[in-house]
Amino acid sequence: MPQKFYHDDPEWADIEPIAQDDGPHPLAAIAYTDEYSEAMGYLRAAMAKNEFSERVLGLTEHIIGLNAAHYTVWLYRAKTLETLNADLKQEIAWLNPTALSHLKNYQIWHHRQTIIEKLGSPEGESDFISTMLEQDTKNYHVWSYRQWLVQRFGLYTEEELNWTESMIEEDVRNNSAWNHRWFLVFGVPRDGREVDEYTVQREIAYVQEAIRKAPQNQSPWNYLRGIFKQTKRSTEDLKTFALEFANVNKPDDIFSSHALDVLADIYAEEQKKDEAKKALDLLATKFDPIRANYWNYRKVLLDQPEVAA
Amino acid sequence: MAVGPSVAGDDSTLNYSKHINYWRRCAKTYLPTQYTGNDCNRMMLAFFVLSALDLLGDLPTALSAEERQGFVEWVYRCQLPEGCFRPAPATNLGSQGNEENRIWDPVHLPGTFFALQILILLGDDLSRVKRREILQSLLKLQRPDGGFGQSVGEKDRVEGGNDTRFGYMGAAVRWILRGTVEGPVDGVPDIDVDKFVKCVQISETYDGGISEEPFHEAHAGFTCCAIGALYFVDRLPLKASQPPDDRIRGLTNLPMTLHWLVSRLTLTLDEEDAVDTLGDETDSAATCHDSHSFVKLGSYPSEGGKLSFLEQPTSHFELDWVGVNGRCNKIADTCYAFWGCAPLKMLDHLELIDTRPIRRWLLDKTQHVVGGFSKLPGDPPDIYHSYLGLAILSIFGEPGLKDVDAALCMSNRAKEHLESLPWRQAIVGEKGS
């Protein structure tokens, strides 16, 4: 992009920029470009006057391009858009490529939320999110924003669930997608009612199928254990399922360390300390040795039932 | 300069002289233009730079007394008339600042937190800090749901996200200025601690971690901040040795949180390990993150899966290096060594992990030849990862580094200086340290 300066721009001739005052011993001083230094001087001057104008939209866009994490420039831009009664659809059209060139930026999503809230419609957002996720399927800001959209517009729909499923199909280890699924199923406002049994059964079947495809994948195991805890159901079925992947008496046929972990917990609950110890020993010595200290700690807890509970 | 002491029986070493060079350069010369995106976080960068020199024991040597006092003055220049600190001079409107335009140069929680940290570690007595005004601002920064925001905007609207980073900094600022004493201090009411703790509780996730908001994905950064915040307000779960009380406490399921934290240890250390997951739902060593080299393959592995499995070592020699990730099924990253392990220290459970292979990973893979640490092996070093890498090594007991308080993320020496200040002792008294 060509550099943009203001001192020789007749449109800004009436503005006296405010230079940055860093004093004689600045800390963490940055080698600014002349372009950025000057633009910031004009920004401070415009802010000082509380100017809300078309040219301020241009100036804030310029600053955002150079420093998207400037926290008040976004607020200033939002206030300017509001004062000018600007076309917010146009703002979204500008934000789309801007977000793509600042994937890790956080302020941009807050701004987008402000604009979409005012527009009152999620139209087009789903497509934009897909474009963002193509860059990074686990982008935290994007998933957080998607949750906001669902909450704000009540999109706890079949379509949303199907989309999430397609994300999991694409990468069964995408924990963000699994978390989104949990949010859709267990986060839907229910006025204190429990999730119905049909839905719970559907979820258990779904997650079990995913585990059978890739047993050494912690995301669905966490999801499955979460369901059992959330719905306070007997762990008998969970145990049966975990036994498909690990049997403490057949250490040469272990398909998942997470199954051993589940079994260790269930055996501890059942007061089958020897079985639990076998599972934890297998984890510590063979199947998950990077966490050996932790598995050994769990073994010690077995002999302190009041703490282990 | 001599290379620092190494750990017996371990060849991996922290290259002290290179780190000192790196941090002195950050303190004494302009940071490269690429830091422009952090122009509004200069207080944070400054804290990392000075605190790193402190941890390396180089603060008094690297900086003259005059320079240190000059930096103290720079921080005070960032103090706002209404109390609190701006996070950088970038928003200072100078003589043109007034009531009407202060929303563009507002009360800012991270600016205030990092400014106080810098003053403490430079040995200032905080006597020029507008303490009452800051405590009053904390009341404004706390939202009705108990959480904290980043800054105070138009009509006292709390701006910025609602995540545990701001809760951490709010709790830390309160602890710095008034210890763990509850109730009004100097006529300024306390924040609503119970509500804050409840706000942290509802951000616990189904897998035992903590996220930025209810139902968002568990994340080591948010988890560390939440646990630090609970530590500062003295609402972590009671230890067996502590007498029970009826106060609301955070971490409703400590065993699950410990499980989540230790699960952050990973063998996925390179980007190449991670991208292979995409589109390959078969378990193999290449799609693996942790134990895949050791478990048996599932029933119908793809050809590619079988091949990559065969190529992988199945012995334990690869455990020489263990990394730490920030979320389930993500790649290791230097900063998550801090975010994932510091909470274990705060919870008195650092013994649940073997810190030696994590130390080796940091020193062998992300320590940079010019000093500092990078995010991933092969990347250039940056201030953020370089500081957090150093801080966690100190928590792991690296010889020659000053020991770090995990919650404050600065040296115990600096913390003790704060605790020795008479005005604070008068507030904190016997009980609220």
XYZ file of C-alpha atoms in Angstrom:
742
model
C 0.000 0.000 0.000
C 1.351 3.499 -0.788
C 2.281 5.558 2.240
C -0.128 8.246 3.289
C 0.898 11.571 4.857
C -1.224 14.416 6.211
C 1.066 17.451 6.461
C 0.802 18.140 2.733
C -2.862 17.199 2.426
C -5.036 20.338 2.092
C -7.963 18.438 3.590
C -6.059 18.294 6.918
C -4.506 21.776 6.774
C -6.673 22.987 9.651
C -5.292 20.351 12.059
C -2.240 20.860 14.247
C -0.984 17.360 15.091
C -0.215 16.481 18.728
C 3.245 14.925 18.938
C 3.854 11.989 21.257
C 5.429 13.098 24.538
C 7.782 10.313 25.641
C 10.010 12.289 28.005
C 13.785 11.869 28.336
C 13.811 8.179 29.418
C 11.245 6.292 27.340
C 10.670 2.632 28.041
C 10.000 0.117 25.274
C 10.304 2.841 22.647
C 9.518 1.569 19.160
C 11.219 2.559 15.905
C 8.074 4.044 14.370
C 7.876 4.716 10.680
C 7.447 8.392 9.808
C 4.083 7.498 8.379
C 2.810 5.985 11.637
C 4.253 8.753 13.801
C 2.568 11.414 11.776
C -0.781 9.642 11.490
C -0.869 9.145 15.271
C -0.252 12.876 15.763
C -3.276 13.672 13.621
C -5.328 11.005 15.379
C -4.590 12.545 18.785
C -5.502 15.978 17.452
C -8.788 14.732 15.989
C -9.647 12.878 19.191
C -8.831 15.957 21.280
C -11.416 17.912 19.270
C -13.919 15.048 19.379
C -14.190 15.336 15.644
C -16.540 12.800 14.062
C -16.299 13.112 10.296
C -15.745 11.276 7.040
C -12.061 12.124 7.142
C -11.832 10.587 10.627
C -13.123 7.318 9.137
C -10.233 7.460 6.678
C -7.742 8.287 9.426
C -8.902 5.497 11.739
C -8.777 3.040 8.832
C -5.210 4.140 8.181
C -4.164 3.696 11.837
C -5.881 0.305 12.064
C -3.891 -0.822 9.047
C -0.677 0.059 10.890
C -1.664 -0.887 14.453
C -4.864 -2.909 14.679
C -4.443 -3.368 18.438
C -4.894 0.340 19.194
C -7.755 -0.034 21.656
C -9.357 3.430 21.508
C -9.083 3.884 17.750
C -11.779 1.215 17.341
C -14.049 2.915 19.866
C -13.429 6.226 18.139
C -14.321 4.721 14.787
C -17.523 3.156 16.195
C -18.583 6.476 17.682
C -17.850 8.242 14.388
C -19.914 5.718 12.418
C -22.763 6.246 14.852
C -22.578 10.036 14.732
C -22.466 10.071 10.913
C -25.236 7.491 10.701
C -22.925 5.659 8.311
C -23.823 2.659 6.155
C -22.959 -0.272 8.432
C -23.118 -2.862 5.663
C -20.302 -1.001 4.027
C -18.429 -1.146 7.316
C -18.756 -4.943 7.360
C -17.577 -5.097 3.745
C -14.450 -3.202 4.845
C -13.979 -5.311 7.969
C -13.899 -8.625 6.088
C -10.531 -8.197 4.347
C -9.212 -6.280 7.372
C -9.916 -9.261 9.640
C -8.225 -11.575 7.164
C -5.019 -9.586 7.360
C -5.112 -9.435 11.175
C -5.928 -13.027 12.140
C -4.809 -12.756 15.765
C -6.377 -9.386 16.462
C -8.967 -9.205 19.170
C -10.391 -5.660 18.957
C -11.643 -6.321 15.453
C -14.152 -8.890 16.702
C -15.462 -6.604 19.364
C -16.018 -3.959 16.705
C -17.710 -6.446 14.413
C -20.016 -7.442 17.252
C -20.955 -3.787 17.812
C -21.785 -3.341 14.110
C -23.718 -6.603 13.699
C -25.650 -5.833 16.889
C -26.746 -2.526 15.330
C -27.560 -4.134 11.977
C -29.679 -6.651 13.884
C -29.045 -9.498 11.427
C -26.498 -12.311 11.145
C -26.890 -12.404 7.377
C -23.642 -13.288 5.610
C -21.765 -13.919 8.848
C -21.691 -17.672 8.458
C -19.914 -17.407 5.103
C -17.437 -14.928 6.481
C -16.658 -17.208 9.427
C -16.016 -20.101 7.042
C -13.532 -17.924 5.161
C -11.774 -17.069 8.406
C -11.634 -20.692 9.534
C -10.069 -21.683 6.237
C -7.021 -19.715 7.440
C -6.959 -21.347 10.873
C -9.595 -23.886 11.819
C -8.934 -23.365 15.538
C -8.868 -19.535 15.642
C -10.117 -18.762 19.158
C -11.571 -15.343 18.319
C -13.575 -16.736 15.429
C -15.144 -19.527 17.500
C -15.906 -17.102 20.318
C -17.562 -14.772 17.855
C -19.579 -17.637 16.403
C -20.901 -18.405 19.908
C -21.930 -14.800 20.306
C -23.812 -14.929 16.983
C -25.652 -18.085 18.028
C -26.582 -16.583 21.393
C -27.546 -13.200 20.024
C -29.739 -14.520 17.208
C -30.922 -17.776 18.814
C -29.256 -19.968 16.200
C -29.306 -23.213 18.169
C -30.451 -24.899 14.981
C -30.125 -28.174 13.121
C -28.176 -26.266 10.491
C -25.671 -24.991 13.068
C -25.238 -28.494 14.467
C -24.695 -29.889 10.961
C -22.100 -27.249 10.214
C -20.268 -28.100 13.445
C -20.421 -31.746 12.484
C -18.826 -30.951 9.136
C -15.993 -29.178 10.945
C -15.456 -32.245 13.145
C -15.556 -34.495 10.071
C -12.876 -32.384 8.463
C -10.630 -32.693 11.530
C -11.775 -34.993 14.275
C -9.139 -33.468 16.572
C -10.435 -29.915 16.277
C -11.219 -29.291 19.925
C -12.766 -25.914 19.104
C -15.374 -27.680 16.983
C -16.101 -30.193 19.741
C -16.438 -27.368 22.224
C -18.865 -25.579 19.904
C -20.936 -28.722 19.721
C -21.048 -28.877 23.525
C -22.184 -25.262 23.584
C -24.980 -25.956 21.092
C -26.230 -29.007 22.973
C -25.691 -28.066 26.610
C -25.514 -24.283 26.372
C -28.926 -23.719 24.817
C -31.088 -21.722 27.266
C -33.527 -24.210 28.827
C -35.017 -22.399 31.860
C -33.387 -24.892 34.196
C -34.673 -27.999 32.371
C -32.264 -30.863 31.699
C -31.268 -31.795 28.176
C -33.771 -34.426 26.995
C -32.783 -38.076 26.974
C -33.131 -38.440 23.202
C -30.533 -35.720 22.661
C -28.178 -37.197 25.253
C -28.377 -40.623 23.591
C -27.760 -39.061 20.197
C -24.679 -37.291 21.558
C -23.297 -40.432 23.178
C -23.728 -42.375 19.941
C -22.099 -39.612 17.928
C -19.078 -39.215 20.164
C -18.567 -42.976 20.495
C -18.445 -43.306 16.740
C -15.835 -40.551 16.590
C -13.714 -42.303 19.215
C -13.888 -45.600 17.349
C -12.410 -43.840 14.321
C -9.474 -42.390 16.294
C -9.265 -43.760 19.819
C -6.178 -41.776 20.793
C -7.920 -38.423 20.523
C -8.621 -36.638 23.764
C -11.275 -34.207 22.470
C -14.141 -36.702 22.133
C -13.093 -38.524 25.306
C -13.400 -35.259 27.229
C -16.752 -34.700 25.559
C -17.983 -38.157 26.473
C -16.860 -37.865 30.084
C -18.455 -34.423 30.176
C -21.814 -35.888 29.145
C -21.691 -38.516 31.887
C -20.799 -35.926 34.495
C -23.323 -33.345 33.284
C -26.223 -35.800 33.210
C -25.068 -37.615 36.361
C -25.590 -41.003 34.752
C -24.129 -44.266 35.944
C -20.629 -44.832 34.608
C -21.418 -48.481 33.807
C -21.937 -47.735 30.092
C -18.826 -45.577 29.992
C -16.823 -48.441 31.442
C -18.167 -50.918 28.902
C -17.227 -48.532 26.128
C -13.725 -47.861 27.480
C -13.108 -51.614 27.684
C -13.343 -51.730 23.882
C -9.994 -49.903 23.798
C -8.158 -51.063 26.851
C -8.131 -53.985 29.206
C -5.756 -53.664 32.137
C -5.063 -57.401 31.956
C -4.102 -57.258 28.268
C -1.384 -54.636 28.189
C -0.361 -55.578 24.659
C -3.755 -54.627 23.265
C -4.162 -51.044 24.366
C -5.655 -48.745 21.727
C -6.128 -45.607 23.793
C -4.425 -44.107 26.813
C -7.573 -42.081 27.438
C -9.559 -45.299 27.867
C -7.080 -46.385 30.543
C -7.540 -43.022 32.246
C -11.336 -43.456 32.242
C -11.028 -46.995 33.574
C -8.681 -45.876 36.351
C -11.297 -43.368 37.509
C -14.166 -45.825 37.361
C -12.235 -48.591 39.143
C -11.347 -46.083 41.858
C -15.034 -45.205 42.286
C -15.850 -48.902 42.479
C -13.144 -49.375 45.124
C -11.336 -51.808 42.789
C -7.980 -50.430 43.788
C -5.876 -53.164 42.223
C -7.498 -52.706 38.833
C -7.151 -48.930 39.106
C -3.486 -49.286 39.993
C -2.890 -51.520 36.999
C -4.402 -48.917 34.694
C -2.374 -46.103 36.249
C 0.811 -48.156 36.115
C 0.297 -48.852 32.432
C -0.173 -45.129 31.833
C 2.873 -44.138 33.880
C 5.252 -46.714 32.506
C 4.137 -47.439 28.987
C 1.280 -45.573 27.389
C 1.564 -42.019 28.663
C 4.965 -41.715 30.327
C 5.227 -37.952 29.804
C 2.676 -37.654 32.624
C 4.184 -40.369 34.823
C 4.308 -38.115 37.894
C 0.631 -37.383 37.582
C -0.428 -41.023 37.163
C 1.696 -41.974 40.152
C 0.009 -39.228 42.169
C -3.370 -40.693 41.208
C -2.116 -44.022 42.535
C -1.268 -42.437 45.880
C -4.763 -40.909 46.013
C -6.278 -44.391 45.791
C -5.152 -45.035 49.332
C -6.658 -41.760 50.529
C -10.300 -42.273 49.594
C -11.575 -39.117 51.286
C -9.230 -36.954 49.169
C -9.802 -38.913 45.982
C -13.569 -38.431 46.129
C 31.018 -13.323 30.132
C 30.921 -16.835 31.552
C 28.133 -19.195 30.658
C 25.877 -19.817 33.649
C 25.818 -22.933 35.751
C 24.273 -26.033 34.243
C 22.192 -28.690 35.882
C 24.158 -31.768 36.885
C 23.977 -34.504 34.290
C 22.176 -32.402 31.726
C 23.845 -30.738 28.754
C 21.085 -28.257 28.046
C 22.053 -24.841 29.329
C 20.562 -21.433 29.597
C 22.852 -19.129 27.686
C 22.995 -16.313 30.228
C 25.235 -13.926 28.344
C 23.085 -14.127 25.204
C 19.909 -13.522 27.173
C 21.480 -10.562 28.931
C 22.536 -9.160 25.540
C 19.041 -9.664 24.194
C 17.344 -7.886 27.103
C 19.888 -5.074 27.342
C 19.294 -4.399 23.650
C 15.537 -4.243 24.326
C 16.111 -1.843 27.227
C 18.596 0.446 25.555
C 17.686 0.673 21.888
C 14.538 1.202 19.888
C 12.442 -1.916 19.461
C 12.103 -2.906 15.797
C 9.265 -1.381 13.759
C 7.440 -4.740 13.840
C 6.484 -3.921 17.440
C 4.233 -1.081 16.192
C 1.260 -3.409 16.698
C 2.168 -3.331 20.403
C 2.409 0.460 20.560
C -0.528 0.548 22.958
C 0.961 -2.202 25.142
C 4.294 -0.560 25.816
C 3.802 -0.736 29.584
C 3.573 -4.526 29.252
C 6.655 -4.753 27.015
C 8.535 -2.496 29.442
C 7.611 -4.728 32.358
C 8.877 -7.813 30.513
C 12.159 -6.102 29.622
C 12.919 -4.830 33.127
C 11.682 -7.933 34.892
C 13.790 -10.172 32.630
C 16.896 -8.171 33.557
C 15.832 -8.543 37.196
C 15.487 -12.335 36.876
C 18.908 -12.507 35.246
C 20.355 -10.493 38.125
C 21.435 -7.835 35.652
C 19.132 -4.944 36.583
C 21.655 -2.995 38.723
C 24.487 -3.619 36.224
C 22.630 -2.998 32.999
C 20.988 0.225 34.102
C 22.524 3.101 36.038
C 20.652 4.545 39.002
C 19.884 7.568 36.855
C 18.426 5.415 34.072
C 16.299 3.495 36.537
C 14.981 6.699 38.069
C 14.346 8.029 34.566
C 12.189 4.974 33.833
C 10.273 5.501 37.090
C 9.514 9.039 35.928
C 8.380 7.754 32.533
C 5.873 5.475 34.272
C 4.581 8.338 36.433
C 4.148 10.467 33.313
C 1.626 7.831 32.255
C -0.446 8.313 35.420
C -3.832 9.830 34.620
C -5.208 12.835 36.530
C -8.115 10.680 37.740
C -5.800 7.852 38.874
C -4.693 4.697 37.027
C -2.109 4.571 34.267
C -2.411 4.695 30.507
C -0.649 1.725 28.889
C 1.478 3.924 26.625
C 2.080 7.591 25.802
C 0.337 6.968 22.454
C -3.066 8.023 23.811
C -1.820 11.054 25.776
C -3.534 14.190 24.437
C -1.157 16.399 26.427
C -2.337 19.875 27.340
C -5.429 19.357 25.189
C -6.770 16.525 27.342
C -10.032 17.416 29.099
C -13.310 16.021 30.496
C -14.861 15.843 27.000
C -12.109 13.811 25.345
C -10.853 11.643 28.211
C -12.704 8.614 26.789
C -9.912 8.437 24.179
C -7.265 8.307 26.930
C -9.166 6.335 29.519
C -8.636 4.544 32.799
C -6.999 1.300 31.681
C -6.602 -1.831 33.784
C -3.612 -3.496 32.051
C -1.815 -0.136 31.904
C -2.322 0.245 35.644
C -1.284 -3.308 36.475
C 1.956 -3.244 34.478
C 2.825 0.285 35.660
C 2.570 -0.813 39.294
C 4.681 -3.904 38.568
C 7.412 -1.772 36.978
C 7.445 0.693 39.862
C 7.739 -2.170 42.337
C 10.595 -3.863 40.574
C 12.483 -0.585 40.154
C 12.269 -0.120 43.926
C 9.830 2.801 43.964
C 7.754 3.180 47.132
C 4.528 3.946 45.171
C 4.075 7.097 47.259
C 3.115 9.090 44.164
C 0.588 6.493 43.024
C -3.011 7.684 43.379
C -3.975 4.614 45.320
C -7.469 5.599 46.449
C -8.366 6.669 42.925
C -7.185 3.342 41.511
C -9.247 1.414 44.052
C -12.244 3.531 43.107
C -11.611 2.815 39.430
C -11.600 -0.924 40.167
C -15.226 -0.541 41.272
C -16.031 1.030 37.912
C -14.136 -1.665 36.004
C -16.067 -4.504 37.655
C -19.120 -5.440 35.615
C -22.505 -6.367 37.120
C -21.735 -10.077 36.499
C -18.606 -9.837 38.660
C -16.017 -9.876 35.860
C -13.691 -7.057 34.896
C -13.227 -5.104 31.676
C -10.233 -3.421 30.117
C -11.076 0.278 30.306
C -13.781 2.747 31.278
C -15.411 4.410 28.285
C -18.200 6.842 27.516
C -20.788 7.205 30.298
C -18.705 4.848 32.467
C -19.323 1.954 30.089
C -16.852 -0.860 30.723
C -15.027 -1.564 27.458
C -12.992 -4.545 26.250
C -13.574 -8.243 26.670
C -14.922 -9.922 29.755
C -12.255 -12.542 30.149
C -10.129 -13.705 33.055
C -7.087 -11.689 31.940
C -8.810 -8.558 33.185
C -10.072 -10.396 36.260
C -6.490 -11.400 36.961
C -5.238 -7.852 36.645
C -8.099 -6.430 38.715
C -7.401 -8.936 41.481
C -3.658 -8.290 41.248
C -4.015 -4.504 41.462
C -6.255 -4.953 44.510
C -3.691 -7.288 46.096
C -0.800 -4.906 45.372
C -2.605 -1.963 46.929
C -4.416 -3.663 49.822
C -3.361 -7.311 50.195
C -6.153 -9.794 50.839
C -8.016 -7.599 53.335
C -11.763 -7.683 52.585
C -14.150 -4.770 53.090
C -13.533 -1.021 52.746
C -9.981 0.376 52.947
C -9.310 4.115 53.363
C -13.013 4.709 52.904
C -13.049 3.030 49.466
C -15.432 0.053 49.222
C -14.050 -3.328 48.173
C -14.850 -4.957 44.844
C -17.525 -7.677 45.020
C -15.211 -10.643 45.598
C -17.979 -13.265 45.880
C -19.464 -12.209 42.561
C -16.058 -12.284 40.947
C -15.421 -15.820 42.188
C -18.820 -16.928 40.854
C -17.961 -15.356 37.514
C -14.786 -17.459 37.371
C -16.721 -20.580 38.391
C -19.165 -20.343 35.490
C -16.255 -20.153 33.047
C -15.082 -23.625 34.041
C -15.456 -26.008 31.113
C -16.705 -29.582 30.793
C -13.141 -30.844 30.499
C -11.836 -29.142 33.646
C -10.162 -26.069 32.167
C -11.265 -22.460 32.246
C -12.281 -20.269 29.313
C -12.834 -16.570 28.752
C -16.621 -16.831 29.094
C -19.117 -19.608 29.850
C -19.077 -22.273 27.092
C -16.012 -20.947 25.324
C -13.129 -23.375 24.833
C -10.778 -24.066 27.755
C -7.491 -22.216 27.298
C -4.282 -22.293 29.350
C -3.905 -18.505 29.325
C -7.379 -17.940 30.718
C -6.936 -20.819 33.151
C -3.677 -19.405 34.484
C -5.171 -15.931 34.840
C -8.227 -17.297 36.648
C -6.138 -19.298 39.095
C -3.831 -16.316 39.684
C -6.860 -14.126 40.356
C -8.277 -16.624 42.846
C -4.881 -16.731 44.514
C -4.824 -12.933 44.890
C -8.302 -12.810 46.444
C -7.440 -15.850 48.589
C -10.247 -17.980 47.134
C -8.374 -21.004 45.823
C -9.632 -24.348 47.159
C -8.629 -24.885 50.773
C -5.681 -27.141 51.388
C -6.018 -30.023 53.808
C -3.968 -28.066 56.345
C -6.292 -25.033 56.268
C -9.308 -24.744 58.569
C -12.612 -24.708 56.672
C -14.515 -21.445 56.316
C -17.776 -20.539 54.619
C -16.336 -18.387 51.852
C -17.136 -19.121 48.215
C -14.100 -20.593 46.513
C -13.136 -21.058 42.891
C -12.187 -24.278 41.043
C -15.279 -26.339 41.843
C -13.539 -29.553 40.783
C -9.838 -29.359 41.573
C -8.999 -32.939 40.441
C -10.466 -32.187 36.999
C -8.558 -28.922 36.742
C -5.313 -30.697 37.650
C -6.109 -33.325 35.016
C -6.662 -30.604 32.441
C -3.439 -28.818 33.351
C -1.215 -31.898 33.145
C -2.905 -32.791 29.849
C -1.250 -29.699 28.350
C 2.062 -31.589 28.173
C 2.543 -32.754 24.617
C 4.953 -34.317 22.180
C 3.627 -32.247 19.299
C 6.530 -29.869 19.066
C 6.620 -28.909 15.401
C 4.076 -27.464 13.058
C 4.600 -30.470 10.816
C 3.348 -32.763 13.555
C 0.191 -30.741 13.881
C -0.957 -30.153 10.314
C -1.054 -33.840 9.576
C -4.198 -34.165 11.656
C -6.203 -32.398 9.039
C -8.233 -34.773 6.916
C -6.648 -37.858 8.468
C -8.908 -39.373 11.006
C -6.809 -42.449 11.427
C -4.528 -42.661 14.390
C -0.917 -42.755 13.521
C 2.270 -41.431 14.960
C 2.121 -38.550 12.524
C -1.358 -37.512 13.567
C -0.417 -38.165 17.105
C -0.032 -35.746 19.826
C 0.866 -37.641 22.881
C 0.893 -41.362 23.276
C 0.317 -42.406 19.713
C 3.721 -43.914 19.409
C 2.882 -46.312 22.182
C -0.702 -47.375 21.674
C -1.716 -49.853 18.998
C -3.226 -48.637 15.782
C -7.003 -48.771 15.430
C -8.768 -51.347 13.349
C -8.653 -49.827 9.858
C -5.729 -47.445 9.542
C -5.159 -45.789 6.202
C -2.062 -46.721 4.206
C -0.556 -43.361 5.031
C -1.328 -43.902 8.662
C 0.365 -47.301 8.679
C 3.459 -45.916 6.988
C 3.892 -42.973 9.294
C 3.296 -45.225 12.267
C 6.070 -47.557 11.157
C 8.475 -44.667 10.733
C 7.993 -43.405 14.261
C 10.119 -44.475 17.179
C 8.225 -46.468 19.740
C 10.812 -46.326 22.454
C 10.832 -43.618 25.036
C 13.922 -41.772 23.891
C 11.758 -39.108 22.336
C 10.630 -38.096 25.809
C 13.815 -36.097 26.097
C 11.746 -33.119 25.003
C 8.245 -32.425 26.187
C 6.352 -29.297 25.171
C 3.273 -27.597 26.554
C 0.226 -26.499 24.560
C -2.549 -24.036 25.327
C -5.571 -26.107 24.313
C -6.425 -29.728 23.684
C -4.854 -31.080 20.478
C -2.771 -28.007 19.781
C 0.941 -27.661 19.147
C 3.448 -26.781 21.903
C 4.346 -23.117 22.251
C 6.864 -21.487 24.600
C 4.385 -19.179 26.299
C 2.174 -22.116 27.298
C 5.010 -23.569 29.315
C 4.281 -20.647 31.598
C 0.476 -20.547 31.266
C 0.171 -24.307 31.703
C 2.720 -24.897 34.467
C 2.564 -21.726 36.586
C -0.967 -22.625 37.804
C 0.365 -25.953 39.080
C 2.904 -24.008 41.124
C 0.163 -21.735 42.498
C -1.859 -24.804 43.423
C 1.190 -26.345 45.154
C 1.196 -29.193 42.633
C 4.230 -28.586 40.451
C 5.390 -32.066 41.444
C 2.655 -33.523 39.199
C 4.826 -32.870 36.163
C 8.400 -33.751 35.333
C 9.807 -30.322 34.581
C 13.155 -31.616 33.229
C 12.044 -32.536 29.678
C 10.056 -29.275 29.450
C 13.193 -27.414 30.450
C 15.144 -29.288 27.766
C 12.511 -28.439 25.143
C 12.760 -24.740 26.001
C 16.543 -24.709 26.077
C 17.176 -26.966 23.074
C 14.297 -26.073 20.790
C 12.982 -22.551 21.400
C 15.938 -20.792 23.044
C 17.388 -18.607 20.302
C 21.054 -18.270 19.397
C 20.882 -14.485 19.780
C 19.226 -14.842 23.194
C 15.568 -14.843 24.112
C 13.022 -17.510 23.201
C 10.803 -17.920 20.173
C 7.219 -19.128 20.041
C 8.099 -22.199 17.969
C 11.434 -23.750 17.041
C 13.043 -21.766 14.226
C 11.056 -18.570 14.735
C 12.776 -15.328 15.714
C 12.669 -14.489 19.432
C 10.194 -11.918 20.722
C 9.769 -10.115 24.034
C 6.616 -11.926 25.112
C 7.854 -15.469 24.572
C 11.357 -14.605 25.792
C 10.017 -13.345 29.101
C 7.565 -16.158 29.764
C 10.209 -18.735 28.834
C 12.593 -17.233 31.358
C 9.906 -16.923 34.047
C 8.852 -20.561 33.847
C 12.471 -21.757 33.900
C 12.878 -19.806 37.118
C 9.755 -21.467 38.538
C 11.306 -24.803 37.563
C 14.320 -23.827 39.700
C 16.867 -22.871 37.035
C 20.131 -22.107 38.844
C 21.309 -18.527 38.492
C 17.870 -17.028 37.895
C 16.078 -15.117 40.644
C 13.106 -17.098 41.881
C 9.716 -15.996 40.575
C 6.386 -15.646 42.315
C 4.122 -17.565 39.941
C 1.054 -15.384 40.510
C 2.759 -12.006 40.205
C 5.075 -13.316 37.457
C 7.958 -11.308 38.875
C 10.798 -11.982 41.286
C 10.198 -12.680 44.958
C 12.781 -9.999 45.598
C 10.465 -7.425 44.003
C 7.468 -8.865 45.824
C 9.274 -8.579 49.162
C 10.067 -4.953 48.416
C 6.347 -4.278 47.943
C 5.494 -6.123 51.133
C 8.039 -4.068 53.069
C 6.446 -0.712 52.218
C 5.083 0.923 55.415
C 1.833 2.252 53.899
C 1.009 -1.256 52.705
C 1.937 -2.889 55.975
C -0.396 -0.449 57.723
C -3.296 -1.612 55.510
C -2.481 -5.266 55.411
C -1.568 -5.617 59.081
C -1.070 -9.076 60.386
C -3.660 -11.054 58.452
C -4.002 -9.814 54.920
C -0.575 -10.482 53.467
